[in-house]
PDB file of C-alpha atoms in Angstrom:
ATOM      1  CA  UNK A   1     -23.268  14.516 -10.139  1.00 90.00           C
ATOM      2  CA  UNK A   2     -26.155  14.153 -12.496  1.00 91.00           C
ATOM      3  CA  UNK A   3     -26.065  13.575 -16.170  1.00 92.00           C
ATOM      4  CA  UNK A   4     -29.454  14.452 -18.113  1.00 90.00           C
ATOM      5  CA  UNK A   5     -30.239  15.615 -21.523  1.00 88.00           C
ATOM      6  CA  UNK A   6     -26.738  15.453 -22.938  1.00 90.00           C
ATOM      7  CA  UNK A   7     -25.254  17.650 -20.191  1.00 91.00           C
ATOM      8  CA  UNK A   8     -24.338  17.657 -16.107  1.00 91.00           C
ATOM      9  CA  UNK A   9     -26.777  19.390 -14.520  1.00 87.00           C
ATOM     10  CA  UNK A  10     -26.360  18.806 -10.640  1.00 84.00           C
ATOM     11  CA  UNK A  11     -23.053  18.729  -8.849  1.00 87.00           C
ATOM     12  CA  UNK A  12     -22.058  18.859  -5.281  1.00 85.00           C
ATOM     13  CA  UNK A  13     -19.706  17.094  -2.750  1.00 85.00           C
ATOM     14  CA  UNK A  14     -19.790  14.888   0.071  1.00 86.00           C
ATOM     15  CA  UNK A  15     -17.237  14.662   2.716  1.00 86.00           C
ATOM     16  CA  UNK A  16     -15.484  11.445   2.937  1.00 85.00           C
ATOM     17  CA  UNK A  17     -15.456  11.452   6.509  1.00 87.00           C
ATOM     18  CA  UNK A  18     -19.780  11.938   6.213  1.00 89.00           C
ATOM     19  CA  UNK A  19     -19.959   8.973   3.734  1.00 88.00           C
ATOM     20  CA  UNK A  20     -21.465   6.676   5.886  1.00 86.00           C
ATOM     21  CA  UNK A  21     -24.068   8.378   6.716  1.00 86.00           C
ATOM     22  CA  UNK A  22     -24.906  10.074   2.996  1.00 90.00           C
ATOM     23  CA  UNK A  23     -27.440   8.226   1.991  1.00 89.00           C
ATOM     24  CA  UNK A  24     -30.386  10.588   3.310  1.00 88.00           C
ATOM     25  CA  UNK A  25     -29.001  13.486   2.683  1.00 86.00           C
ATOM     26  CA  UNK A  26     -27.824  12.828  -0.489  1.00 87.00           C
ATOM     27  CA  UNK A  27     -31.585  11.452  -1.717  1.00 87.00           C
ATOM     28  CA  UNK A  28     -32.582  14.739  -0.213  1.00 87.00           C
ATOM     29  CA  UNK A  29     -30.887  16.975  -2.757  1.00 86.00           C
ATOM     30  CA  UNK A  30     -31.511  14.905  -5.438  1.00 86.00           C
ATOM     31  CA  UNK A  31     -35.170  15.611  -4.786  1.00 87.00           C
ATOM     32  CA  UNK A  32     -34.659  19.501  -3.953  1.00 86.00           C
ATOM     33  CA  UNK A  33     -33.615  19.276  -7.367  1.00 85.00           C
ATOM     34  CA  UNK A  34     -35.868  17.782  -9.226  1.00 87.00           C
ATOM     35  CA  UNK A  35     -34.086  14.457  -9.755  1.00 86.00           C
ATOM     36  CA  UNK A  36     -36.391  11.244  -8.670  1.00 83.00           C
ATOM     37  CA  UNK A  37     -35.123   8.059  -7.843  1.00 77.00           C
ATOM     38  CA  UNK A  38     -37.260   5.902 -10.027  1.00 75.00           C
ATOM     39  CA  UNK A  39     -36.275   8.347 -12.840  1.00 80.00           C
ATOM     40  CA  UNK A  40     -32.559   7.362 -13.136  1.00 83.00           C
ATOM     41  CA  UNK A  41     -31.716   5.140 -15.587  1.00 85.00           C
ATOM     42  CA  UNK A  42     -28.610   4.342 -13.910  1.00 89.00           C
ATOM     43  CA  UNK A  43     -26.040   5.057 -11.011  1.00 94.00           C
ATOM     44  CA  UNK A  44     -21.958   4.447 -11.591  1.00 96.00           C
ATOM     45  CA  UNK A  45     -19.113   5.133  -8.877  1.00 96.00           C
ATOM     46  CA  UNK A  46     -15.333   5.549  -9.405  1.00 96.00           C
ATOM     47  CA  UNK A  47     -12.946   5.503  -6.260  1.00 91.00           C
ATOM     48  CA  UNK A  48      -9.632   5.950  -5.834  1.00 82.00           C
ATOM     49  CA  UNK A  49      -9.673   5.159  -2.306  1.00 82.00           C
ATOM     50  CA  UNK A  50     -11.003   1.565  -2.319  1.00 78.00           C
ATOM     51  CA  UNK A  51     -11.479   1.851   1.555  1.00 80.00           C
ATOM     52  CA  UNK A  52     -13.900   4.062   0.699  1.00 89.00           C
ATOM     53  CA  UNK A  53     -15.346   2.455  -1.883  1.00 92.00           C
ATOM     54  CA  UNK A  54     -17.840   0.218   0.070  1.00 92.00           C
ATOM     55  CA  UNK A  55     -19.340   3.239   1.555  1.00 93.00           C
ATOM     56  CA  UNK A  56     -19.793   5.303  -1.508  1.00 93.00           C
ATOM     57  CA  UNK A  57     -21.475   2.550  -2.997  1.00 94.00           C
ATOM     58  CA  UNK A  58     -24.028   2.269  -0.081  1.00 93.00           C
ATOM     59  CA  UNK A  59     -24.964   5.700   0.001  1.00 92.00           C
ATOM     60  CA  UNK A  60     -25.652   5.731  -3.644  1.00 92.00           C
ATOM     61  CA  UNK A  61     -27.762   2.683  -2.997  1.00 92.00           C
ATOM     62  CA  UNK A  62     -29.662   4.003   0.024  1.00 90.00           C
ATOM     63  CA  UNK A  63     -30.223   7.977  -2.066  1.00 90.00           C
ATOM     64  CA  UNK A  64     -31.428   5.837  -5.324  1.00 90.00           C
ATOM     65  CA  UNK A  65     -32.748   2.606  -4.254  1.00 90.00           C
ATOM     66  CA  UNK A  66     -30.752   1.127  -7.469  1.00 91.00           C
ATOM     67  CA  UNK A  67     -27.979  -1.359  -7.936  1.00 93.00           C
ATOM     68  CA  UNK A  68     -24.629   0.593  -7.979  1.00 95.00           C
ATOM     69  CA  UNK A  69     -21.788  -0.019 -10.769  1.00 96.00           C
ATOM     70  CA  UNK A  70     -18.080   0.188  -9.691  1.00 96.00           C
ATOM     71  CA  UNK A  71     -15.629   0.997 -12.293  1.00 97.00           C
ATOM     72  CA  UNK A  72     -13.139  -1.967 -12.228  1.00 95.00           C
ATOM     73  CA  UNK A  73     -15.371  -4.756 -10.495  1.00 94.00           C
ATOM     74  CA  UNK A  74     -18.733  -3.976 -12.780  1.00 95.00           C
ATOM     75  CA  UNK A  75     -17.886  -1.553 -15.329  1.00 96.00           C
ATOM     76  CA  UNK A  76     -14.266  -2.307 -17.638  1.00 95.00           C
ATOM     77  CA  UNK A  77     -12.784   0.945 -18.626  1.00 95.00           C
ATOM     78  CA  UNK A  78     -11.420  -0.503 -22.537  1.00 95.00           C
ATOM     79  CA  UNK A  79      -8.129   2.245 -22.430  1.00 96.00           C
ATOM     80  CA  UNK A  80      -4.924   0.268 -23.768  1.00 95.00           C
ATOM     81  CA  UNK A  81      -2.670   0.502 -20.677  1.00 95.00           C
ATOM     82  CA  UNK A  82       1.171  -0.522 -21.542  1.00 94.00           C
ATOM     83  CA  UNK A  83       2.168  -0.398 -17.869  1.00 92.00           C
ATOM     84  CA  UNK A  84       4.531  -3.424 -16.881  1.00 92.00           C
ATOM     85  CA  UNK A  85       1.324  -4.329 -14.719  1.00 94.00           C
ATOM     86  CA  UNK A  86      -1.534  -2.674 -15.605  1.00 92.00           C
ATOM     87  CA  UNK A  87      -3.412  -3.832 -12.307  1.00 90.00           C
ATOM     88  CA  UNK A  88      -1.350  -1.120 -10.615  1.00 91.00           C
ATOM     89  CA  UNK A  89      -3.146   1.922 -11.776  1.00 92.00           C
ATOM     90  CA  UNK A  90      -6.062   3.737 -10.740  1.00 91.00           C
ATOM     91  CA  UNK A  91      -9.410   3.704 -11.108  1.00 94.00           C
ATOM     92  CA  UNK A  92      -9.857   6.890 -11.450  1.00 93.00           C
ATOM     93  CA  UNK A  93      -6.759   7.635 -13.277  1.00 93.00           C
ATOM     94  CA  UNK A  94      -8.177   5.386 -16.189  1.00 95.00           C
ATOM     95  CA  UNK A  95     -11.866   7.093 -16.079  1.00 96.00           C
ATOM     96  CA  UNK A  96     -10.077  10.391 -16.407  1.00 96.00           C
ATOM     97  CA  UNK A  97      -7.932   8.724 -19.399  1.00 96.00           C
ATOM     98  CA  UNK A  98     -11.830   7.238 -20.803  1.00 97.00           C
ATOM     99  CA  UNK A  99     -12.956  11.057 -20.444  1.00 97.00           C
ATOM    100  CA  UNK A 100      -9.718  12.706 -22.205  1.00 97.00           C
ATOM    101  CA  UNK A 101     -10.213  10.389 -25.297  1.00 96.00           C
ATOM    102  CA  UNK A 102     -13.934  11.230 -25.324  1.00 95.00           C
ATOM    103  CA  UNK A 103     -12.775  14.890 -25.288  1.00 94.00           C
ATOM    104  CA  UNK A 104     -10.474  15.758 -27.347  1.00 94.00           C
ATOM    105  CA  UNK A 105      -8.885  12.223 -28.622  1.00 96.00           C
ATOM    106  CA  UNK A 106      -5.522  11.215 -28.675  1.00 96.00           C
ATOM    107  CA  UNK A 107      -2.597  12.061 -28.004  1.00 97.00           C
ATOM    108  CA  UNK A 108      -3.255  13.490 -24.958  1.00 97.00           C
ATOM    109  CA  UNK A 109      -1.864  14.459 -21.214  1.00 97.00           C
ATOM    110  CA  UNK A 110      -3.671  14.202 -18.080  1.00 97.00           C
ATOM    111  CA  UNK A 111      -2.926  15.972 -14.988  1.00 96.00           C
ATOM    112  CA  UNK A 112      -5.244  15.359 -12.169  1.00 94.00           C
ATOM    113  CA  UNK A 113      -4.494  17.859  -9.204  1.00 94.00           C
ATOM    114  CA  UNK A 114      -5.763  16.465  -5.978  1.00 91.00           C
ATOM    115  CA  UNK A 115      -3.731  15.101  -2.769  1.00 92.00           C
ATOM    116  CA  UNK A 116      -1.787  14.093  -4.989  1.00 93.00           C
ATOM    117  CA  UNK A 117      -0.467  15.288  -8.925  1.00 95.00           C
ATOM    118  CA  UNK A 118      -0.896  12.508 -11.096  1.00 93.00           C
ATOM    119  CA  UNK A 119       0.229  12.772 -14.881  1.00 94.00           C
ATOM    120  CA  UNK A 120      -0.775  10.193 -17.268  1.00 94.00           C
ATOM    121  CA  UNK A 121       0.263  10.740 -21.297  1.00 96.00           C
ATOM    122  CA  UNK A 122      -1.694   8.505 -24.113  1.00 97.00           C
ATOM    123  CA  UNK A 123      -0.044   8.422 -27.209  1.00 96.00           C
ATOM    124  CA  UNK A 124      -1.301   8.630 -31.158  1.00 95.00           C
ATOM    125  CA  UNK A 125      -3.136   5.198 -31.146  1.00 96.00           C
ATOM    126  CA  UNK A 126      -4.792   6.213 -27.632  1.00 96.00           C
ATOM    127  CA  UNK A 127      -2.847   4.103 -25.077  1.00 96.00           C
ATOM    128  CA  UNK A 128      -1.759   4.909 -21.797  1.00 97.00           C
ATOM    129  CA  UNK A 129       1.599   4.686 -21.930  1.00 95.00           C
ATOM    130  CA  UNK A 130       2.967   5.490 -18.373  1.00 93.00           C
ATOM    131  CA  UNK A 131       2.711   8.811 -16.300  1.00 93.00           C
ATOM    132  CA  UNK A 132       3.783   9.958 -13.073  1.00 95.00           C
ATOM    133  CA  UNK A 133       2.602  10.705  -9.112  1.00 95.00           C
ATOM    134  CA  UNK A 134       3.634  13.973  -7.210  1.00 96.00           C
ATOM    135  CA  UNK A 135       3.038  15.383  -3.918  1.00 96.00           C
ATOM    136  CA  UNK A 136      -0.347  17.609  -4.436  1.00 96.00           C
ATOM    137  CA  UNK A 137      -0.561  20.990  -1.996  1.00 97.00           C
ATOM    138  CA  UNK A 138      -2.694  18.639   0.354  1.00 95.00           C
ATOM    139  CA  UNK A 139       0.294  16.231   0.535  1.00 97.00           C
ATOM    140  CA  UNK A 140       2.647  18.885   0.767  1.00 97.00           C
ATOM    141  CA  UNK A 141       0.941  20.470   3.598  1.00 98.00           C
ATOM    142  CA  UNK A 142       0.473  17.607   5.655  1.00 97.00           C
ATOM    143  CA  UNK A 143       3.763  16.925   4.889  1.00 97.00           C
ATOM    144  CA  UNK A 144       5.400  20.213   6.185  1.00 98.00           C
ATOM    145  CA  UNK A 145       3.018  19.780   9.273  1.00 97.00           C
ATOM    146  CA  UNK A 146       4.296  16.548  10.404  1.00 97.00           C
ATOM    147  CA  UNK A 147       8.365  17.128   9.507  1.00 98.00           C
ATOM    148  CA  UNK A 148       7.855  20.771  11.155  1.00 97.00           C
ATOM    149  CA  UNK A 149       5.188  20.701  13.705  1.00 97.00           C
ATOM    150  CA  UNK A 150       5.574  24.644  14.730  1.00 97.00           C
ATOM    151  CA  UNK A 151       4.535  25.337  10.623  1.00 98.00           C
ATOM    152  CA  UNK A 152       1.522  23.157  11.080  1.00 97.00           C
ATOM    153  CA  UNK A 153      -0.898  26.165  11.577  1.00 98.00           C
ATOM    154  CA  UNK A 154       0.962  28.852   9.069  1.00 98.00           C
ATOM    155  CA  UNK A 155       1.202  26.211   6.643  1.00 98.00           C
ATOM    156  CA  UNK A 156      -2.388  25.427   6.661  1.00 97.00           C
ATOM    157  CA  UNK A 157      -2.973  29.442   6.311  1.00 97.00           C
ATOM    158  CA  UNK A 158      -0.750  29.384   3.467  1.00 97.00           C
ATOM    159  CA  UNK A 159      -3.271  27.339   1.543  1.00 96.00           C
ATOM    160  CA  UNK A 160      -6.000  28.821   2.190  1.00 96.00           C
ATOM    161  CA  UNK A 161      -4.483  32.102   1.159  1.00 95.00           C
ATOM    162  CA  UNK A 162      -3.475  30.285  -2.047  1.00 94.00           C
ATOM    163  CA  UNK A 163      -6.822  29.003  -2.321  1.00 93.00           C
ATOM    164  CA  UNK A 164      -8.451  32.404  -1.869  1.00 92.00           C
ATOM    165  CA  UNK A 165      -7.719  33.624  -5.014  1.00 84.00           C
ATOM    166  CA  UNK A 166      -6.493  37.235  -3.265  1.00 84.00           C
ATOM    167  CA  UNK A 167      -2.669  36.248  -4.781  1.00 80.00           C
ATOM    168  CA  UNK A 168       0.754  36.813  -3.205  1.00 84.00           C
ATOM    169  CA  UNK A 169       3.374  39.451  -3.405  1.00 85.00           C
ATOM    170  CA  UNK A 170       6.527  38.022  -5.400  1.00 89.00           C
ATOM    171  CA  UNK A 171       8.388  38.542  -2.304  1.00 94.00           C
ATOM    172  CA  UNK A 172       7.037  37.144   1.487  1.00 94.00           C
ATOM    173  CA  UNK A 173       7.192  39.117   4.161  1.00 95.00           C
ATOM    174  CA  UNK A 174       5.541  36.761   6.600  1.00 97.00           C
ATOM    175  CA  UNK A 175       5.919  33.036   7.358  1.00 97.00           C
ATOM    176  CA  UNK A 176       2.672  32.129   5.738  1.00 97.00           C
ATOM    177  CA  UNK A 177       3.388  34.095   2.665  1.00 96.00           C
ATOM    178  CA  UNK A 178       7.039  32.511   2.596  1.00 97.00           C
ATOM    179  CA  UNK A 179       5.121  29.094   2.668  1.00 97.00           C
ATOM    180  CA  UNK A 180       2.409  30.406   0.455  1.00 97.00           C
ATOM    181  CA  UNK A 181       4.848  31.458  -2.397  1.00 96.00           C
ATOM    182  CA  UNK A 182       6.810  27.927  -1.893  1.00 96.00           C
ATOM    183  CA  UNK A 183       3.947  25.935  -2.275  1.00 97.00           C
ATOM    184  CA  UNK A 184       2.933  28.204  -5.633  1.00 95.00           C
ATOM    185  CA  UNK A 185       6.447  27.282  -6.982  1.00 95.00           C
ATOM    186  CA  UNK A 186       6.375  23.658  -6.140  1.00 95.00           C
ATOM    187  CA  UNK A 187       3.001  23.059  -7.875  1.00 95.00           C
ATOM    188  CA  UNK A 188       3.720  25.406 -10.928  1.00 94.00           C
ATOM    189  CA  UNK A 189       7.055  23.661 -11.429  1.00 94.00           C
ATOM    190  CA  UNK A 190       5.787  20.041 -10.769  1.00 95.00           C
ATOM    191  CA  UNK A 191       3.373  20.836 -13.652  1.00 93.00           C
ATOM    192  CA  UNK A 192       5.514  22.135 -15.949  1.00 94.00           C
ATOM    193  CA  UNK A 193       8.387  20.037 -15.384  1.00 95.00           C
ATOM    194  CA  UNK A 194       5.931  16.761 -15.600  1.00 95.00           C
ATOM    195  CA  UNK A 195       4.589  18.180 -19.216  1.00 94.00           C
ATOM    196  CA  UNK A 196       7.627  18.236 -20.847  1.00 94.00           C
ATOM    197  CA  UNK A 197       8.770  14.872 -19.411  1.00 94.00           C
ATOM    198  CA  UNK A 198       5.474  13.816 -20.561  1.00 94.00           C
ATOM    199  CA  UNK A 199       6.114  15.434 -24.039  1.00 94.00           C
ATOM    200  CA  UNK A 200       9.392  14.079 -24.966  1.00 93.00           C
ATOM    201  CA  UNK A 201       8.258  10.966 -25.126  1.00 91.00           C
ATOM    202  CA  UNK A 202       4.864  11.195 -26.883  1.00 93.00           C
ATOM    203  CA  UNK A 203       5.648  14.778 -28.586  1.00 93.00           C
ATOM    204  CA  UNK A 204       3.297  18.035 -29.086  1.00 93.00           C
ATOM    205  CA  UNK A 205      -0.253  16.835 -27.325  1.00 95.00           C
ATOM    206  CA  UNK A 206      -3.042  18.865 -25.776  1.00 96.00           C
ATOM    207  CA  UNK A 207      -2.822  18.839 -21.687  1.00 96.00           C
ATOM    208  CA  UNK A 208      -5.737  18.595 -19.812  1.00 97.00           C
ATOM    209  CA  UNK A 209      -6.082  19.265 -16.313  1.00 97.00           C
ATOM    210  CA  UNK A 210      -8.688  18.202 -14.004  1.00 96.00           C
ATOM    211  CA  UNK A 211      -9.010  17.871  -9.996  1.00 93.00           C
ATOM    212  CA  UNK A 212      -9.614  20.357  -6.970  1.00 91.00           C
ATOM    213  CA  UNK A 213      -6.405  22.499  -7.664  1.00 94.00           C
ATOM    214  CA  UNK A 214      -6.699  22.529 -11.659  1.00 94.00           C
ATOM    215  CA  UNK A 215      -8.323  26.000 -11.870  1.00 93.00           C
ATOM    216  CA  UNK A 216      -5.280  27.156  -9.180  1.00 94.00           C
ATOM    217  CA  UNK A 217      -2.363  25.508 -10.751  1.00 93.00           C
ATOM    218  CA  UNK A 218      -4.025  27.614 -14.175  1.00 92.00           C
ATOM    219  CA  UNK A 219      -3.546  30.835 -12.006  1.00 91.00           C
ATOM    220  CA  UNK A 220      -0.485  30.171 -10.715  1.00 90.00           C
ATOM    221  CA  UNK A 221       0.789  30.102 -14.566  1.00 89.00           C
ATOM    222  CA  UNK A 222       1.361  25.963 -14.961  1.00 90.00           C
ATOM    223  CA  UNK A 223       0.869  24.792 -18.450  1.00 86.00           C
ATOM    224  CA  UNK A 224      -2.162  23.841 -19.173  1.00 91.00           C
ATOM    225  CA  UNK A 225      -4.436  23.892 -22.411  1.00 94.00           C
ATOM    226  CA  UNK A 226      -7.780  23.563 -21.132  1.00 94.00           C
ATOM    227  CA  UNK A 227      -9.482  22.870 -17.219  1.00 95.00           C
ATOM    228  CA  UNK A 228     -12.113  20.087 -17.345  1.00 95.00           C
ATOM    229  CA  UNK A 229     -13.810  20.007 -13.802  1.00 91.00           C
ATOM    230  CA  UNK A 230     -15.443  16.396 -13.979  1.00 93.00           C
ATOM    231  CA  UNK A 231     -13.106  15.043 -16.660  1.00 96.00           C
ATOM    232  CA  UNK A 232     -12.919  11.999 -14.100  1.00 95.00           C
ATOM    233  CA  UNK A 233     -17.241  11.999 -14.237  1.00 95.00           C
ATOM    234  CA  UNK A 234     -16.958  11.734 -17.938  1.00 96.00           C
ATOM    235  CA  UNK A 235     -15.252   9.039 -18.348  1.00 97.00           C
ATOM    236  CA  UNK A 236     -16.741   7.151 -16.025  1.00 97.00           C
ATOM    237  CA  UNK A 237     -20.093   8.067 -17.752  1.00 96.00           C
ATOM    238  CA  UNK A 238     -18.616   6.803 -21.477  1.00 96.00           C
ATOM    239  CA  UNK A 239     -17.493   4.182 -19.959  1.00 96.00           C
ATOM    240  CA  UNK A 240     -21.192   3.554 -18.206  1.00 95.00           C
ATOM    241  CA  UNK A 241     -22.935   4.206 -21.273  1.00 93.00           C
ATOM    242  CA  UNK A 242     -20.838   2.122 -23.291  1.00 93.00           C
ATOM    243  CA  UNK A 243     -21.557  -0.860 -20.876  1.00 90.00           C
ATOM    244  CA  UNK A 244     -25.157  -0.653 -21.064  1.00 83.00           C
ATOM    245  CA  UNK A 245     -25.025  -0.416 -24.986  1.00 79.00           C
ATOM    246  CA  UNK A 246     -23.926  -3.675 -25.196  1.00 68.00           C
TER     247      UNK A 246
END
């Protein structure tokens, strides 16, 4: 994504699996729209995937021509974490942390909706606290494909019918609707069920949800108090900015 005159004004995605080779095609859009290289006053990268990492960071290079900044080797997020070892959490878990404390200040709760659910609560004075991880429809799907090879296919369908947006009846009457209302359930309910944990221990807080399935999980009535899309993006640009103020 791009961040210009106070807002984000270009957004798209890359496959991971077409990372290696992103580099062109990504400098490509940038110029369709309107973005030059020599213009940027800055490129920034947050993975969760570290695998992956290497890659990103190339193609960034290769579309900008510019030295790339990694949150946790270049760029420090400065979130309090009160983990028992803070090494073990996430990149991107603490940009999107960074980003809710931009956005709306603290106490807050963080549920990121992706492969995986991941919760994270910051209390009153703004630390991270502790959270939670939760199979995400992704990992519940693969997961009902490998344990039950002969739902592999109508599971798959089941998302996507999810996904569509066209809804399900509150009864299935077919196997992909029986898997489409289960995985509804299981996300709704991991939501809701990971607020209140979340709650009891900091109290009343606003939730924010972010990730691929944040707008779904909204639909499919999980509590939520507002949907921020690149919550992950902001942080990492506070964080970015913040760096290069110093």
């Amino acid at each position: 994504a791009v961040y210009t005159d106070g807002r984000w004004s270009v957004e798209g995605r890359i496959d991971a699996e077409a990372l290696p080779d992103a580099g062109t095609e990504l400098a490509g859009a940038l110029g369709l729209a309107g973005f030059h290289p020599a213009n940027c006053a800055g490129v920034a990268l947050v993975s969760s995937r570290p695998v992956q990492a290497a890659e990103a960071e190339s193609a960034l290079a290769k579309a900008t021509g510019q030295d790339v900044l990694l949150l946790g080797r270049d760029l420090q997020a400065e979130v309090i974490v009160a983990y028992e070892d803070p090494t073990e959490i996430g990149q991107d878990r603490l940009a999107a942390a960074e980003g809710a404390l931009s956005l709306t200040g603290a106490p807050a709760i963080v549920l990121t909706l992706g492969t995986c659910v991941t919760a994270q609560s910051l209390d009153p004075d703004g630390r991270l606290i502790g959270g939670a991880i939760a199979a995400g429809l992704e990992a519940q799907v693969a997961g009902i494909g490998a344990s039950v090879p002969h739902l592999r296919n109508p599971v798959e369908s089941a998302l996507a019918l999810l996904r569509s947006g066209d809804g399900v009846p509150p009864i299935g009457r077919s196997t992909v609707e029986n898997l489409a209302l289960g995985l509804a359930a299981s996300l709704r309910g991991t939501m809701n069920a990971l607020v209140a944990s979340m709650r009891e221990e900091i109290g009343e807080a606003p939730v924010i949800a972010t990730g691929g399935d944040a707008e779904l999980a909204a639909r499919l009535g999980a509590i939520f108090d507002r949907v921020e899309s690149r919550l992950v993006l902001e942080g990492l640009r506070v964080v970015d900015e913040r760096t290069r103020e110093c």
